[in-house]
Short mmCIF file of C-alpha atoms and ligand atoms in Angstrom, two decimals:
data_model
loop_
_atom_site.label_atom_id
_atom_site.label_comp_id
_atom_site.label_asym_id
_atom_site.label_seq_id
_atom_site.Cartn_x
_atom_site.Cartn_y
_atom_site.Cartn_z
CA MET Y 1 122.95 145.13 126.89
CA ASP Y 2 122.67 141.34 127.03
CA LEU Y 3 119.10 140.20 127.23
CA ILE Y 4 117.35 136.82 127.28
CA LEU Y 5 113.89 136.29 125.80
CA LEU Y 6 112.32 133.37 127.64
CA GLY Y 7 108.99 131.75 126.90
CA ALA Y 8 107.28 128.66 125.59
CA PRO Y 9 107.46 127.73 121.92
CA GLY Y 10 105.32 130.25 120.07
CA ALA Y 11 105.23 132.77 122.93
CA GLY Y 12 106.50 135.42 120.51
CA LYS Y 13 110.26 135.43 121.24
CA GLY Y 14 111.20 135.65 117.55
CA THR Y 15 108.60 138.32 116.80
CA GLN Y 16 109.55 140.52 119.77
CA GLY Y 17 113.27 139.79 119.35
CA ALA Y 18 113.32 141.05 115.76
CA LEU Y 19 111.60 144.32 116.79
CA LEU Y 20 113.89 144.74 119.80
CA SER Y 21 116.99 144.09 117.74
CA GLU Y 22 116.03 146.96 115.45
CA ARG Y 23 115.18 149.22 118.37
CA LEU Y 24 118.35 148.52 120.39
CA GLY Y 25 120.79 148.06 117.48
CA ILE Y 26 122.10 144.75 118.79
CA PRO Y 27 121.72 141.36 117.09
CA ARG Y 28 119.21 138.67 117.94
CA ILE Y 29 121.00 135.37 118.52
CA ALA Y 30 118.32 132.79 117.82
CA THR Y 31 119.62 129.25 118.08
CA GLY Y 32 116.49 127.82 116.40
CA ASP Y 33 117.05 130.03 113.31
CA MET Y 34 120.75 129.13 113.24
CA LEU Y 35 119.91 125.43 113.39
CA ARG Y 36 117.28 125.74 110.64
CA ASP Y 37 119.88 127.51 108.44
CA ALA Y 38 122.29 124.62 109.06
CA VAL Y 39 119.59 122.05 108.20
CA ARG Y 40 118.77 123.92 104.97
CA ALA Y 41 122.47 124.15 104.06
CA GLY Y 42 122.88 120.41 104.74
CA THR Y 43 125.95 120.91 106.99
CA GLY Y 44 127.12 118.24 109.45
CA LEU Y 45 125.68 120.33 112.26
CA GLY Y 46 122.36 120.50 110.42
CA ARG Y 47 122.26 116.73 109.92
CA GLN Y 48 122.99 116.24 113.62
CA ALA Y 49 120.22 118.66 114.63
CA LYS Y 50 117.41 117.69 112.24
CA GLY Y 51 116.11 114.58 114.03
CA HIS Y 52 115.94 116.41 117.36
CA MET Y 53 114.15 119.40 115.83
CA ASP Y 54 111.59 117.27 113.98
CA ALA Y 55 110.83 115.42 117.22
CA GLY Y 56 110.65 118.64 119.26
CA THR Y 57 113.48 117.58 121.59
CA LEU Y 58 116.61 119.56 122.46
CA VAL Y 59 119.71 119.44 120.26
CA PRO Y 60 122.76 118.35 122.35
CA ASP Y 61 124.26 121.15 124.46
CA GLY Y 62 127.77 120.79 122.96
CA VAL Y 63 126.47 121.61 119.46
CA ILE Y 64 124.64 124.68 120.73
CA LEU Y 65 127.54 125.95 122.82
CA GLY Y 66 129.97 125.90 119.88
CA MET Y 67 127.47 127.69 117.66
CA VAL Y 68 126.73 130.46 120.18
CA ARG Y 69 130.39 130.94 121.10
CA GLU Y 70 131.24 131.53 117.45
CA ARG Y 71 128.29 133.88 116.92
CA LEU Y 72 129.17 135.98 119.98
CA GLN Y 73 132.61 136.63 118.50
CA GLN Y 74 131.12 138.45 115.49
CA PRO Y 75 131.71 142.23 115.60
CA ASP Y 76 128.00 143.09 115.62
CA ALA Y 77 127.64 141.35 119.00
CA ALA Y 78 130.37 143.42 120.66
CA ARG Y 79 127.85 145.74 122.37
CA GLY Y 80 125.39 143.09 123.44
CA ALA Y 81 122.88 140.58 122.15
CA ILE Y 82 119.31 139.39 122.46
CA PHE Y 83 119.28 135.66 123.16
CA ASP Y 84 116.17 134.03 121.71
CA GLY Y 85 115.50 130.35 122.38
CA TYR Y 86 118.76 130.06 124.27
CA PRO Y 87 119.63 129.09 126.97
CA ARG Y 88 117.15 126.24 127.19
CA ASN Y 89 118.32 124.30 130.24
CA ALA Y 90 120.49 124.75 133.33
CA ALA Y 91 123.69 123.56 131.61
CA GLN Y 92 123.26 126.06 128.75
CA ALA Y 93 122.53 128.85 131.24
CA ALA Y 94 125.73 128.03 133.14
CA SER Y 95 127.83 128.00 129.96
CA LEU Y 96 126.33 131.30 128.79
CA ASP Y 97 127.11 132.93 132.16
CA GLU Y 98 130.67 131.66 131.83
CA MET Y 99 131.07 132.76 128.21
CA LEU Y 100 129.82 136.27 129.00
CA ALA Y 101 131.98 136.53 132.13
CA GLY Y 102 134.98 135.69 129.93
CA ILE Y 103 134.36 138.88 127.92
CA GLY Y 104 133.46 141.03 130.93
CA ARG Y 105 129.70 140.90 130.42
CA ARG Y 106 126.68 139.40 132.12
CA ILE Y 107 122.95 139.01 131.52
CA ASP Y 108 121.34 142.39 132.26
CA ALA Y 109 117.71 141.30 132.07
CA VAL Y 110 115.37 138.44 131.26
CA VAL Y 111 112.05 139.07 129.53
CA TYR Y 112 109.65 136.23 130.17
CA LEU Y 113 106.69 136.09 127.76
CA ASP Y 114 103.78 134.31 129.40
CA VAL Y 115 101.21 132.75 127.03
CA ASP Y 116 98.87 129.83 127.78
CA ASP Y 117 99.05 126.51 125.92
CA ASP Y 118 95.80 126.84 123.96
CA ALA Y 119 96.82 130.23 122.55
CA ILE Y 120 100.17 128.71 121.63
CA VAL Y 121 98.69 125.80 119.71
CA ARG Y 122 96.45 128.29 117.80
CA ARG Y 123 99.45 130.47 116.98
CA MET Y 124 101.57 127.61 115.69
CA GLY Y 125 98.79 126.50 113.33
CA GLY Y 126 98.86 129.92 111.63
CA ARG Y 127 102.58 130.64 111.69
CA ARG Y 128 104.33 131.25 108.38
CA THR Y 129 108.05 131.93 107.98
CA ASP Y 130 109.81 133.77 105.17
CA PRO Y 131 112.75 131.49 104.28
CA GLU Y 132 114.69 134.42 102.77
CA THR Y 133 114.63 136.78 105.75
CA GLY Y 134 113.71 134.39 108.58
CA LEU Y 135 110.91 136.79 109.61
CA VAL Y 136 107.81 135.17 111.13
CA TYR Y 137 104.20 135.99 110.37
CA HIS Y 138 100.77 134.70 111.29
CA VAL Y 139 97.97 134.21 108.77
CA GLU Y 140 95.53 136.16 111.00
CA HIS Y 141 97.47 138.22 113.56
CA ASN Y 142 100.37 139.37 111.40
CA PRO Y 143 99.92 138.38 107.75
CA PRO Y 144 102.94 138.43 105.45
CA PRO Y 145 103.01 141.23 102.83
CA ALA Y 146 101.30 140.14 99.57
CA GLU Y 147 104.56 140.23 97.56
CA ILE Y 148 106.24 137.56 99.74
CA ALA Y 149 103.20 135.55 100.86
CA ALA Y 150 103.69 132.83 98.22
CA ARG Y 151 107.21 131.98 99.38
CA CYS Y 152 106.35 131.76 103.10
CA VAL Y 153 106.45 128.25 104.55
CA ILE Y 154 105.02 126.26 107.47
CA ARG Y 155 107.67 124.96 109.89
CA PRO Y 156 107.83 121.15 109.96
CA ASP Y 157 107.78 121.13 113.80
CA ASP Y 158 104.55 123.18 113.97
CA VAL Y 159 102.23 120.16 113.70
CA GLU Y 160 100.13 119.86 116.87
CA GLU Y 161 101.72 116.64 118.23
CA THR Y 162 105.25 118.07 117.96
CA VAL Y 163 104.10 121.38 119.46
CA ARG Y 164 102.71 119.49 122.50
CA ASN Y 165 106.04 117.68 122.83
CA ARG Y 166 107.96 120.97 122.60
CA LEU Y 167 105.71 122.37 125.34
CA ASP Y 168 106.56 119.38 127.59
CA VAL Y 169 110.29 119.84 126.97
CA TYR Y 170 109.92 123.55 127.67
CA ARG Y 171 108.14 122.96 130.99
CA LYS Y 172 110.68 120.40 132.16
CA SER Y 173 113.97 121.96 131.02
CA THR Y 174 113.50 125.65 130.20
CA ALA Y 175 110.81 127.09 132.49
CA PRO Y 176 112.98 126.54 135.63
CA LEU Y 177 115.44 129.11 134.21
CA VAL Y 178 113.10 131.88 135.40
CA GLU Y 179 113.99 130.90 138.96
CA HIS Y 180 117.66 130.41 138.06
CA TYR Y 181 117.96 134.04 136.94
CA ARG Y 182 115.81 135.42 139.78
CA ALA Y 183 118.02 133.60 142.28
CA ALA Y 184 121.10 135.06 140.58
CA GLY Y 185 119.69 138.57 141.07
CA VAL Y 186 119.03 139.22 137.36
CA PRO Y 187 115.87 141.33 136.80
CA VAL Y 188 113.18 139.04 135.34
CA HIS Y 189 110.32 140.93 133.66
CA THR Y 190 107.21 138.75 133.35
CA LEU Y 191 104.84 140.00 130.68
CA ASP Y 192 101.47 138.85 129.41
CA GLY Y 193 102.45 137.76 125.87
CA ASP Y 194 98.85 137.25 124.79
CA ARG Y 195 98.27 140.85 123.73
CA PRO Y 196 98.77 142.59 120.38
CA ILE Y 197 102.38 142.44 119.16
CA GLU Y 198 102.87 146.24 119.39
CA THR Y 199 101.48 146.35 122.96
CA VAL Y 200 103.90 143.63 124.10
CA GLN Y 201 106.79 145.43 122.40
CA ALA Y 202 105.93 148.75 124.07
CA ASP Y 203 105.70 146.99 127.45
CA ILE Y 204 109.15 145.41 126.97
CA ALA Y 205 110.68 148.75 125.93
CA GLU Y 206 109.24 150.44 129.02
CA ARG Y 207 110.77 147.91 131.38
CA LEU Y 208 114.28 147.74 129.97
CA PRO Y 209 117.00 150.06 131.27
CA GLN Y 210 117.36 153.00 128.84
P1 LIG U 1 113.08 127.54 118.19
O1 LIG U 1 113.14 127.96 116.79
O2 LIG U 1 113.83 128.31 119.22
O3 LIG U 1 111.55 127.39 118.58
P2 LIG U 1 110.77 127.71 119.92
O4 LIG U 1 111.49 128.12 121.13
O5 LIG U 1 109.94 126.51 120.06
O6 LIG U 1 110.06 129.01 119.60
P3 LIG U 1 109.35 129.38 118.31
O7 LIG U 1 110.32 129.87 117.28
O8 LIG U 1 108.44 128.25 117.90
O9 LIG U 1 108.38 130.53 118.81
P4 LIG U 1 108.64 132.04 119.24
O10 LIG U 1 108.49 132.17 120.71
O11 LIG U 1 109.87 132.58 118.60
O12 LIG U 1 107.32 132.67 118.60
P5 LIG U 1 107.15 133.49 117.25
O13 LIG U 1 107.59 134.89 117.42
O14 LIG U 1 107.67 132.73 116.08
O15 LIG U 1 113.56 126.00 118.33
C1 LIG U 1 113.14 125.00 117.42
C2 LIG U 1 113.87 123.71 117.76
O16 LIG U 1 115.31 123.88 117.59
C3 LIG U 1 113.71 123.20 119.21
O17 LIG U 1 112.53 122.41 119.37
C4 LIG U 1 115.01 122.39 119.40
O18 LIG U 1 114.91 121.12 118.79
C5 LIG U 1 116.04 123.21 118.62
N1 LIG U 1 116.73 124.23 119.47
C6 LIG U 1 116.68 125.59 119.31
N2 LIG U 1 117.44 126.19 120.22
C7 LIG U 1 117.98 125.21 121.00
C8 LIG U 1 118.84 125.22 122.13
N3 LIG U 1 119.29 126.36 122.67
N4 LIG U 1 119.19 124.02 122.67
C9 LIG U 1 118.75 122.85 122.15
N5 LIG U 1 117.92 122.77 121.07
C10 LIG U 1 117.54 123.95 120.51
O19 LIG U 1 105.53 133.51 117.21
C11 LIG U 1 104.78 132.35 116.95
C12 LIG U 1 103.56 132.71 116.05
O20 LIG U 1 102.68 133.56 116.79
C13 LIG U 1 103.92 133.49 114.79
O21 LIG U 1 103.06 133.09 113.76
C14 LIG U 1 103.69 134.96 115.17
O22 LIG U 1 103.36 135.77 114.06
C15 LIG U 1 102.52 134.83 116.14
N6 LIG U 1 102.57 135.83 117.20
C16 LIG U 1 103.68 136.30 117.86
N7 LIG U 1 103.33 137.21 118.79
C17 LIG U 1 101.97 137.29 118.74
C18 LIG U 1 101.00 138.05 119.48
N8 LIG U 1 101.37 138.91 120.45
N9 LIG U 1 99.70 137.88 119.18
C19 LIG U 1 99.31 137.01 118.20
N10 LIG U 1 100.18 136.28 117.45
C20 LIG U 1 101.48 136.41 117.73
#
């Protein structure tokens, strides 16, 4: 199964994607995580991406395309993937469709997590990420286990001004993809993402083809 998780920054794509990946036994391909790894490793790609990420704007499509193409060739993605934070605009959606068609696959479903802006800003303020596993937590809604709490970090782009900018970019470039996939006949499941994590996960599982 090839599945896209769509939603505003902080809608819960990473949280739900990690749970789904375990449940379905297919990898989560999260371009934001891949870019953060490249920034941490100080690679050329990371240096190219950092300014865009800190400003909350999109990293150029060519960089993203190369990264996803390479990741899709890994053996663990042979049976499908969960795309998280990608595609993010019409050009990326078109190149993903093309890439999948080239290996005889297509997007089977889109899960759109709907969360309002105020809830998002509150979530970002409390988000903590474990740099070793990439898993995300929230100081109130999903606190990290005590043994790893000290090493969890705040993402540099989670300051309110950058979050607002990311929301603007999302509205302009990414939100129209809901219509893109609907028009292409791909099932788009719209879910209220402002419910407990387990409730959202159960709702997603119910709607996906078994
Ligand atoms: P990326 O890392 O993809 O960030 P994003 O899309 O803005 O999404 P987030 O990771 O912020 O949020 P999420 O929806 O995964 O929510 P999460 O589960 O963490 O991208 C970062 C940057 O990289 C971009 O700005 C851009 O510059 C660049 N980039 C990435 N991909 C790109 C691409 N394809 N093209 C171009 N540029 C790209 O949850 C958020 C918080 O809420 C957590 O603390 C979590 O614990 C909590 N939470 C989750 N669910 C719930 C719930 N149900 N109830 C209460 N709290 C919850």
